[in-house]
Coordinates of C-alpha atoms in Angstrom, one line a residue:
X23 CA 18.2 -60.9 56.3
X24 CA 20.5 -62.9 54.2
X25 CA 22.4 -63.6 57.2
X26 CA 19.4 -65.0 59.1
X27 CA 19.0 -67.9 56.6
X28 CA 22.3 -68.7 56.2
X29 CA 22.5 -69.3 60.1
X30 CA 18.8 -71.1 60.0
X31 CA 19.6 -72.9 56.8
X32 CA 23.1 -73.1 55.4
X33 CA 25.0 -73.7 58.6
X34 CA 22.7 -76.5 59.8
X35 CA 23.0 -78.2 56.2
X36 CA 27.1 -78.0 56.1
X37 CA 27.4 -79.6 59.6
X38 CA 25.1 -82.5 58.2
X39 CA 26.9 -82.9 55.8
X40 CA 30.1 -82.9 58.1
X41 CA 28.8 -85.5 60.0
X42 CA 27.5 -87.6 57.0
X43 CA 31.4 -87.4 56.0
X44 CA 32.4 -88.9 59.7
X45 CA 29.6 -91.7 59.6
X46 CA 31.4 -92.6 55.5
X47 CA 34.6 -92.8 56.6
X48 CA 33.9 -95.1 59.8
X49 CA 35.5 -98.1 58.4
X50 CA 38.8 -96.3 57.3
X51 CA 39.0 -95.0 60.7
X52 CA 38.5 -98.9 62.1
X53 CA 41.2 -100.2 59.3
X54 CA 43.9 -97.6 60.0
X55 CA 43.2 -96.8 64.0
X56 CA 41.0 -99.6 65.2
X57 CA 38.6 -99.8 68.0
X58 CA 39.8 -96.5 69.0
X59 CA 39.6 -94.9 65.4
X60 CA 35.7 -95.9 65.7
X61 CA 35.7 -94.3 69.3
X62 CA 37.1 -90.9 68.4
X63 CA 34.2 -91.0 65.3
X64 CA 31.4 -91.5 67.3
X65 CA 32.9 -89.0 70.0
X66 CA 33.1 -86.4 66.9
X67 CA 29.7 -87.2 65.6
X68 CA 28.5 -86.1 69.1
X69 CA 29.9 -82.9 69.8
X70 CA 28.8 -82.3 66.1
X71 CA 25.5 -83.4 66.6
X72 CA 24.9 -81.2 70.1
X73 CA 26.8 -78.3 68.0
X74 CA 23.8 -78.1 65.3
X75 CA 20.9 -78.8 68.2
X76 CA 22.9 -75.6 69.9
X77 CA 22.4 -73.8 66.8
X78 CA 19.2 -74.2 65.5
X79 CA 17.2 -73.7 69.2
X80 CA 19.5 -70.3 69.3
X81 CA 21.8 -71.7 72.3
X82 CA 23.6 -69.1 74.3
X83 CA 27.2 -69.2 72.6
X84 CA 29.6 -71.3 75.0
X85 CA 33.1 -70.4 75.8
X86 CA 36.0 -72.8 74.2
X87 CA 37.3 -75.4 76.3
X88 CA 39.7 -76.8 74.4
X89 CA 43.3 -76.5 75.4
X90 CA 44.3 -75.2 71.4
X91 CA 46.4 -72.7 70.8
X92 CA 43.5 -70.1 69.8
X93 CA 41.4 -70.8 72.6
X94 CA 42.1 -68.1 75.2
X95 CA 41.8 -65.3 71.8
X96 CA 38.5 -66.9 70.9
X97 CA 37.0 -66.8 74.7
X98 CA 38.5 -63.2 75.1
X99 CA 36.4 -62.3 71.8
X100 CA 33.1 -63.8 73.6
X101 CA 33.6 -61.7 76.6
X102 CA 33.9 -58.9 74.1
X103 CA 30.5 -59.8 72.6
X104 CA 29.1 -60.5 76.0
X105 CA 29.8 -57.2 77.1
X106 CA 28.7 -55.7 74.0
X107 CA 25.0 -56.5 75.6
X108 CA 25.3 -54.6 78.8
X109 CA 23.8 -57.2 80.3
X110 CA 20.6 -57.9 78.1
X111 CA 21.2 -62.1 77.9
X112 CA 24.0 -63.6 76.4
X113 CA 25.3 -63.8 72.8
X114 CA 23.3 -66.3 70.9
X115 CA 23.3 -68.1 67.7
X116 CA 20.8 -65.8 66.7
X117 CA 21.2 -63.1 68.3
X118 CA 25.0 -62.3 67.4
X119 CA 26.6 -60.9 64.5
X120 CA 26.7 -63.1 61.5
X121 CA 30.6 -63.1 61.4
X122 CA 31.3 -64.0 64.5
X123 CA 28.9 -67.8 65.6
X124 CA 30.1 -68.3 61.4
X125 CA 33.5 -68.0 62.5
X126 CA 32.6 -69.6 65.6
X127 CA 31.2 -73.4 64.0
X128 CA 33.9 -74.0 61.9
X129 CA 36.3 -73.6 65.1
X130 CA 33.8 -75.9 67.0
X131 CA 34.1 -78.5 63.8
X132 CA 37.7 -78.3 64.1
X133 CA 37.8 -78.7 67.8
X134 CA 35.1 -82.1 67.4
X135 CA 38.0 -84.0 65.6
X136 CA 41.4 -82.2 67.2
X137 CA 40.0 -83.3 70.6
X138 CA 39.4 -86.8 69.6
X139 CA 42.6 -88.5 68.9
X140 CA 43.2 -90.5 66.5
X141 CA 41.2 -88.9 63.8
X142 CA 42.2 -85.5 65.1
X143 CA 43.9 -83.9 61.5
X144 CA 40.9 -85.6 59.4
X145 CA 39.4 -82.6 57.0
X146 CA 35.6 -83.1 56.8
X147 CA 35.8 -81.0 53.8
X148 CA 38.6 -82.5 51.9
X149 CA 36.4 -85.0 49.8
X150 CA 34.3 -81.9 48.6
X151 CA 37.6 -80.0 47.9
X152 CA 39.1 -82.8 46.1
X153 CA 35.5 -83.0 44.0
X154 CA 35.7 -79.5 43.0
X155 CA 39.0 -80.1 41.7
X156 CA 38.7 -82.8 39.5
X157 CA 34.8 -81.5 38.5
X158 CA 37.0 -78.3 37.0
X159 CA 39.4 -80.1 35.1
X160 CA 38.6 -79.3 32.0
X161 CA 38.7 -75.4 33.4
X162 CA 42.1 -76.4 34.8
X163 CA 44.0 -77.7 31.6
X164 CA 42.7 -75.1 29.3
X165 CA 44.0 -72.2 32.0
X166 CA 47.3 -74.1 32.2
X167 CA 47.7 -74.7 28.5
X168 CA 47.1 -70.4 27.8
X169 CA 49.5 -70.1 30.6
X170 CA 51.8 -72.0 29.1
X171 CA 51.4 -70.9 25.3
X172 CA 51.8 -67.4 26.8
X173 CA 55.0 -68.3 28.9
X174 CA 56.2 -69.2 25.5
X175 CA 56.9 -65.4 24.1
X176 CA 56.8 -63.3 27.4
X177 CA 60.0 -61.8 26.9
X178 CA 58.9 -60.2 23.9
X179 CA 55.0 -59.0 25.3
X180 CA 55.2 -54.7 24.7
X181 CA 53.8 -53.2 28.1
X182 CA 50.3 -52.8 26.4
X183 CA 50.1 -56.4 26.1
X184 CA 51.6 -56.9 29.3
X185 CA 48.9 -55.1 30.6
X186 CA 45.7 -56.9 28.7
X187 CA 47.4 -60.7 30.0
X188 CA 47.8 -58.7 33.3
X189 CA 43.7 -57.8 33.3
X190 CA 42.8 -61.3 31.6
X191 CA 44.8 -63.2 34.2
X192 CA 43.1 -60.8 37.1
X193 CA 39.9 -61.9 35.8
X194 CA 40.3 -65.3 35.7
X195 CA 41.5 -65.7 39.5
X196 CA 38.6 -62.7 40.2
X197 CA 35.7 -65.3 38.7
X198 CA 37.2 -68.4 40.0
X199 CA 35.7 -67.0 43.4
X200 CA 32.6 -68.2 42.5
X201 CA 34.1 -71.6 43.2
X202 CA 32.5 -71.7 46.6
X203 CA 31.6 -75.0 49.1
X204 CA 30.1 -72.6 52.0
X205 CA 28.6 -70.5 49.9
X206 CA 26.7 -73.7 47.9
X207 CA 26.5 -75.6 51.1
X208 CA 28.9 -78.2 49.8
X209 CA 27.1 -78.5 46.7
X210 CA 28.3 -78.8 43.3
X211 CA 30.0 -75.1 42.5
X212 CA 33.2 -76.5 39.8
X213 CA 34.4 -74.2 36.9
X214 CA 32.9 -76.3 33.6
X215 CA 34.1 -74.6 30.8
X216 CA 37.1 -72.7 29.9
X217 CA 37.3 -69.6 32.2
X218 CA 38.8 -67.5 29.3
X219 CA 36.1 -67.7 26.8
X220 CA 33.8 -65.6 28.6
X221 CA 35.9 -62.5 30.4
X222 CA 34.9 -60.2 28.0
X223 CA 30.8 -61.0 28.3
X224 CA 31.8 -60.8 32.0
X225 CA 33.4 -57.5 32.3
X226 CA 30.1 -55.5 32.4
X227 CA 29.5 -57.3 35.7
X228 CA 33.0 -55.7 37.6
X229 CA 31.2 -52.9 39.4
X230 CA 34.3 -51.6 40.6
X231 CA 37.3 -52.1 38.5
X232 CA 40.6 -50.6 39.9
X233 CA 43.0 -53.1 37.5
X234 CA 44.7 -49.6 36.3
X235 CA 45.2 -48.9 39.3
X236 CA 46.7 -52.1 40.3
X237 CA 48.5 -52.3 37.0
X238 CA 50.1 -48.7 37.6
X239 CA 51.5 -49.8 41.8
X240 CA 53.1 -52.9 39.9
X241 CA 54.7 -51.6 36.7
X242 CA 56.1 -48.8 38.7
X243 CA 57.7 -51.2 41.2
X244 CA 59.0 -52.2 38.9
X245 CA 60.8 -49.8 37.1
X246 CA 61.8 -48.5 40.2
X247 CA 63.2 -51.8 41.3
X248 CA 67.3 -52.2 41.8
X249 CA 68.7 -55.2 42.0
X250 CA 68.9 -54.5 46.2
X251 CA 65.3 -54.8 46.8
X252 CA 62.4 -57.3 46.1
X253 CA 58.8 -56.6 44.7
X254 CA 56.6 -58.8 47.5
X255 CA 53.2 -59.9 46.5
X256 CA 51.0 -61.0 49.4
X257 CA 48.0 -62.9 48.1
X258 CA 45.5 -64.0 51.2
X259 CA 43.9 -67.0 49.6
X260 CA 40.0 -68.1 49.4
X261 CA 39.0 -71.2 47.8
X262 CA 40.7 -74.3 46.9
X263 CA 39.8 -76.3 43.3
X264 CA 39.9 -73.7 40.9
X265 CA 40.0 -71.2 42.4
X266 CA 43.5 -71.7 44.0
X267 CA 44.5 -72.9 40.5
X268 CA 43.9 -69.5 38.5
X269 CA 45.9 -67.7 42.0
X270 CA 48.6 -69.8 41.7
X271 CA 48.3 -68.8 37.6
X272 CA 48.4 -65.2 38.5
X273 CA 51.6 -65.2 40.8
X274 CA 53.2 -67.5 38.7
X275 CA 52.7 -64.8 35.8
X276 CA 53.4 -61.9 38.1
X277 CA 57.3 -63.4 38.8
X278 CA 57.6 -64.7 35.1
X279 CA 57.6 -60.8 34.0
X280 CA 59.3 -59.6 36.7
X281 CA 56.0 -57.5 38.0
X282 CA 57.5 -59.3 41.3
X283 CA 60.0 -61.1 42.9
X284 CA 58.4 -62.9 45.5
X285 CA 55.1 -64.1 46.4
X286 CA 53.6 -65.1 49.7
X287 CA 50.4 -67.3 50.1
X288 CA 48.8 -67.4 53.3
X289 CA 46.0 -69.5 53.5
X290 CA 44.2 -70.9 56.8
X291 CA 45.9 -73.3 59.6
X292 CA 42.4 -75.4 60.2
X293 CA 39.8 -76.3 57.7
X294 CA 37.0 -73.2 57.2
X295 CA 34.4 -72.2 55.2
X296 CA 34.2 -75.6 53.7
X297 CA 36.2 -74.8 50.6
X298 CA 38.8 -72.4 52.2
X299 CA 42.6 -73.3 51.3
X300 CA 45.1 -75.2 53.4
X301 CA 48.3 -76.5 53.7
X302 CA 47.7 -79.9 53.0
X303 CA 45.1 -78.5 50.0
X304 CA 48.0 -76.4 48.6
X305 CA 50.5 -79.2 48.3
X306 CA 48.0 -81.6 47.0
X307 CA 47.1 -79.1 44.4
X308 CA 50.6 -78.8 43.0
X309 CA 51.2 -82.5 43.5
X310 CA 47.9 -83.4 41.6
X311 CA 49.2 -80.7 38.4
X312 CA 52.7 -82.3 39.0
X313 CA 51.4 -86.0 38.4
X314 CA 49.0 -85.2 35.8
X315 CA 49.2 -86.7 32.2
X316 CA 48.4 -83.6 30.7
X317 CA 51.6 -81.4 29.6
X318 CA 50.9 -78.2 30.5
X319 CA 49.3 -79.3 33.7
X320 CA 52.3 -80.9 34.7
X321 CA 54.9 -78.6 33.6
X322 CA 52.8 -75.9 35.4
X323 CA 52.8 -78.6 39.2
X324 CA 56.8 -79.1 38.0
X325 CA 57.3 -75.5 37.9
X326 CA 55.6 -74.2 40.8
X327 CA 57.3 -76.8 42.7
X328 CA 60.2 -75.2 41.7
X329 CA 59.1 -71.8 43.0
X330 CA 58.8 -73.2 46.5
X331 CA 62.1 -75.0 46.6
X332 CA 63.8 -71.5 45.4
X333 CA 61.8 -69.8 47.8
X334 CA 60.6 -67.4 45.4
X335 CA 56.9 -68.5 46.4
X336 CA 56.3 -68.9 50.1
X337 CA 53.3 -70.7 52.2
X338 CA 51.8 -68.8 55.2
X339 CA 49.1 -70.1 57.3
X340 CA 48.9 -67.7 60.6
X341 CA 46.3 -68.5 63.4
X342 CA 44.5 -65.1 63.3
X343 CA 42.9 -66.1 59.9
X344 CA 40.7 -68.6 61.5
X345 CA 39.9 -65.9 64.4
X346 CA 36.5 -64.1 64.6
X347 CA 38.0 -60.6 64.9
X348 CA 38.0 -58.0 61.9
X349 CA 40.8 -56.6 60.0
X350 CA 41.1 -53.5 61.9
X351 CA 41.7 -55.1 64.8
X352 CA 45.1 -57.2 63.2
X353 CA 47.6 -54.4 64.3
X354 CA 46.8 -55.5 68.0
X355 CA 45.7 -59.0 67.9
X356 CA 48.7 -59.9 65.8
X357 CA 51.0 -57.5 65.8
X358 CA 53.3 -60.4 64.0
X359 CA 51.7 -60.9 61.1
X360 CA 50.7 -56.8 60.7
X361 CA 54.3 -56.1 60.2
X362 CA 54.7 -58.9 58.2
X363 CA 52.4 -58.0 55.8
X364 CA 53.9 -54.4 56.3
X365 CA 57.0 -55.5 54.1
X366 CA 54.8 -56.1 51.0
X367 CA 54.4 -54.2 47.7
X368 CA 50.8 -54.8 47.2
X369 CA 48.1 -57.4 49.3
X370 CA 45.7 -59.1 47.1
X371 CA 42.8 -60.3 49.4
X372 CA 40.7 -63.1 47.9
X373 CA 37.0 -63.8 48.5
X374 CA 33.8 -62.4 50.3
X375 CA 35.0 -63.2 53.6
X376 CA 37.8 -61.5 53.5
X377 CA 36.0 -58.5 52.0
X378 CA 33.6 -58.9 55.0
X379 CA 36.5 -58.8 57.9
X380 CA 37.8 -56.2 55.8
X381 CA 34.9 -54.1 55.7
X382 CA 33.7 -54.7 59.3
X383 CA 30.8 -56.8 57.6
X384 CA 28.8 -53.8 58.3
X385 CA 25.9 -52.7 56.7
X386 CA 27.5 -49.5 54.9
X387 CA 25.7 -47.3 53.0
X388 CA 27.0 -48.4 49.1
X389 CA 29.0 -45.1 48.6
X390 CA 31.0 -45.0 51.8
X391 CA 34.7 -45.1 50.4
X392 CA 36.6 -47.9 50.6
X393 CA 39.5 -46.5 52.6
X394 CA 37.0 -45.6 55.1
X395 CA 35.5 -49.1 56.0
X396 CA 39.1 -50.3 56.2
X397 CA 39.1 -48.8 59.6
X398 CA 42.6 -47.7 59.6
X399 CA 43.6 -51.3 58.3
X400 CA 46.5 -50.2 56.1
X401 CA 49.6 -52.0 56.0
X402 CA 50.7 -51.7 52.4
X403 CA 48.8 -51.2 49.4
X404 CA 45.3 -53.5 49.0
X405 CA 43.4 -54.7 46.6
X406 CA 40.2 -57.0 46.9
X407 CA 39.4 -59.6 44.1
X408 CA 35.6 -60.7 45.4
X409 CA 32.4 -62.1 43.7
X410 CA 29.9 -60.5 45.7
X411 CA 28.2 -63.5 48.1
X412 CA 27.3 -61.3 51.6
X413 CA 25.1 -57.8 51.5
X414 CA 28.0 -55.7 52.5
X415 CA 29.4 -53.5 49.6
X416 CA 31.5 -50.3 49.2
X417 CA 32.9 -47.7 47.4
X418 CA 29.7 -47.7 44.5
X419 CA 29.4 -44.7 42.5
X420 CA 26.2 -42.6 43.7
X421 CA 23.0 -44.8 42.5
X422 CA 24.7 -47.3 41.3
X423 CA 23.6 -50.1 44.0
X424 CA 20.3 -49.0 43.9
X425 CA 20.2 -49.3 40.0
X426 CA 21.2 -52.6 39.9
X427 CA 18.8 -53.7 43.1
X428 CA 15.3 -52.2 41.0
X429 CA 16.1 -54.9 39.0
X430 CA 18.4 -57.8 40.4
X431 CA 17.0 -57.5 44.5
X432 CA 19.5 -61.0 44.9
X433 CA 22.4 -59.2 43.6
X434 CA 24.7 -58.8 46.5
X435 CA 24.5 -62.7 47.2
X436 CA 24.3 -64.1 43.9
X437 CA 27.9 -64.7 42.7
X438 CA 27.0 -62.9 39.6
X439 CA 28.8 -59.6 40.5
X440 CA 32.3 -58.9 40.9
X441 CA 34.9 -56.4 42.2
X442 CA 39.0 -55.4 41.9
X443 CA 38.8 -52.8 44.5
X444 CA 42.3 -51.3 45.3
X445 CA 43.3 -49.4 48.1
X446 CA 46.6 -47.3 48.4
X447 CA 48.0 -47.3 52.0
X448 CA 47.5 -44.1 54.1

């Protein structure tokens, strides 16, 4: 299965690369910490190094024994999977679902460096982050100079055109998930050219496209709106680089027309999936456009600034993102943040892995609806914006999967397919 080389291959190669990264930065840990910076590397490099021999002989998974705040959640969740066995051995890196000993490394990379003071917030994966970024330049000024241009006449854009910028704009932060470290093992994955060019050759490959749908919630919201209540847009974030770029081009769109008032990021509280957005990757991003000698690169950094100090754009990075647990399971594991996101208009989910804890990364037959493999996950109206890069897919027409399988059998895992796949709540 897809998932069995990317636990024999891909997860082995991106903690190698994590511990390449450690050895690198050895002598700025010795200029900034000393003798003890050097200390906590070498202490990393070890718990790294017995967490890939773990891995590739198919160890038994261990409990956590860190004291973070997540710990006691992620050993509950083993005891779940243990018991899911009846018995039969314990949960292995082999012998587990694919979700879960995924999950499961990047909380062991995190807890390598959190327990080993001073080099305890040091992101492995920044430098490949930072790569991506500058590697898509060129992608990044042409996106901010249309979104500028655009910004430009606005107030005079007739709802039909409001619609096509919507669609374009939807595109653009739908195929900048293709920007993706995991997914490349830390390869090279920027955005070359300009991402506009090519949305219309593109389109074809949307094999489910619910933008009317999306367009209809949002342009209803906001006729409906009074001056008493706010439009909320909840946008759970993927990738930073480029990707984060054409999301924060979206939002910044959506409250520039009034299609909402406010917009909430959440992104993750510990590195993940190599490329996956964080705090410290958000505010770098905005500082990088801010400080840029490009015009529309920095009047876009300038503005968005601005949408943070007025509170009109808001950061969110809750702890049950970087769990193991599926999206069903939210309304009980984190009853906080399920009726937080019960106060928003519309949820735009980002990326395969959310797609996967959405769907239960289950193997579903392609038709299943889409409502169904939510699983009774339905907080406000959803919509996923994914480039397909797991073999988990629903809501196809009949036939369609297997058409395109006769003759692309890598199609679920390529990058090459995308999907806007809306879900109204219950």
């Amino acid at each position: 299965s897809f998932a069995y080389f990317t636990v024999k291959d891909r997860l082995p190669q991106i903690l190698t690369k994590a511990i390449d990264t450690l050895h690198r930065h050895k002598n700025e840990f010795f200029e900034e910490h000393g003798e003890k910076g050097v200390e906590a590397e070498k202490r990393a490099i070890s718990f790294l190094s017995k967490l890939r021999n773990e891995l590739q002989t198919d160890k038994p998974v261990t409990p956590l024994e860190d004291e973070l705040p997540d710990a006691a959640l992620w050993n509950q969740y083993l005891d779940y999977q243990r018991n899911l066995l009846n018995g039969n051995g314990e949960p292995s890196w082999f012998q587990s679902p694919w979700l879960f000993v995924e999950c499961y490394m990047y909380r062991r990379i995190h807890a390598a460096l959190a327990q080993n003071p001073p080099i305890g917030s040091f992101d492995v994966f920044k430098e490949g982050k930072t790569q991506n970024f500058f590697e898509s330049q060129e992608a990044i000024i042409a996106l901010c100079t249309y979104f500028q241009e655009l910004l430009k006449n606005i107030k005079d854009l007739d709802e039909k055109q409001l619609r096509g910028e919507l669609f374009k704009l939807l595109q653009v932060s739908l195929w900048g998930n293709k920007c993706d470290l995991s997914f490349s093992a830390g390869e090279e994955s920027s955005q070359k050219s300009s991402p506009l060019q090519c949305l219309e050759d593109m389109e074809p490959y949307i094999i489910v496209n619910d933008m009317e749908k999306l367009w209809s919630l949002l342009i209803n919201a906001k006729k409906r709106n009074t001056d008493k209540c706010t439009v909320r847009v909840d946008i759970i974030l993927d990738n930073a680089g480029f990707e984060l770029v054409s999301d924060l081009v979206l939002t910044d769109f959506l409250l520039s027309t009034k299609l909402a008032d406010e917009v909430h990021f959440h992104g993750k509280s510990i590195p993940w999936y190599v490329s996956d957005t964080t705090k410290n990757d958000f505010n770098w991003t905005i500082k990088q456009l801010q400080s840029a000698n490009h015009m529309w690169m920095s009047r876009c950094g300038i503005n968005w600034e601005g949408n943070l100090k007025k509170g009109v754009w808001v950061y969110q990075d809750h702890m049950f993102w970087t769990l193991p647990h599926i999206y069903s399971s939210m309304a009980e594991v984190a009853p906080d943040l399920y009726a937080d996101l019960q106060k928003s208009n519309l949820l735009l989910f980002k990326g395969d892995l959310n797609y996967r804890k959405l769907t239960g990364d289950r193997k579903w037959e392609y038709t299943v609806p889409f409502h169904q493999a939510l699983n009774k996950f339905h907080p406000a109206p959803l919509c996923s914006l994914r480039t397909l890069k797991s073999d988990t897919q629903v809501g196809l027409k009949p036939g369609q999967g297997e058409q395109i399988q006769a003759s692309e059998p890598e199609w679920m895992t390529s990058g090459k397919y995308g999907i806007v796949q809306f879900d109204a709540t219950a």
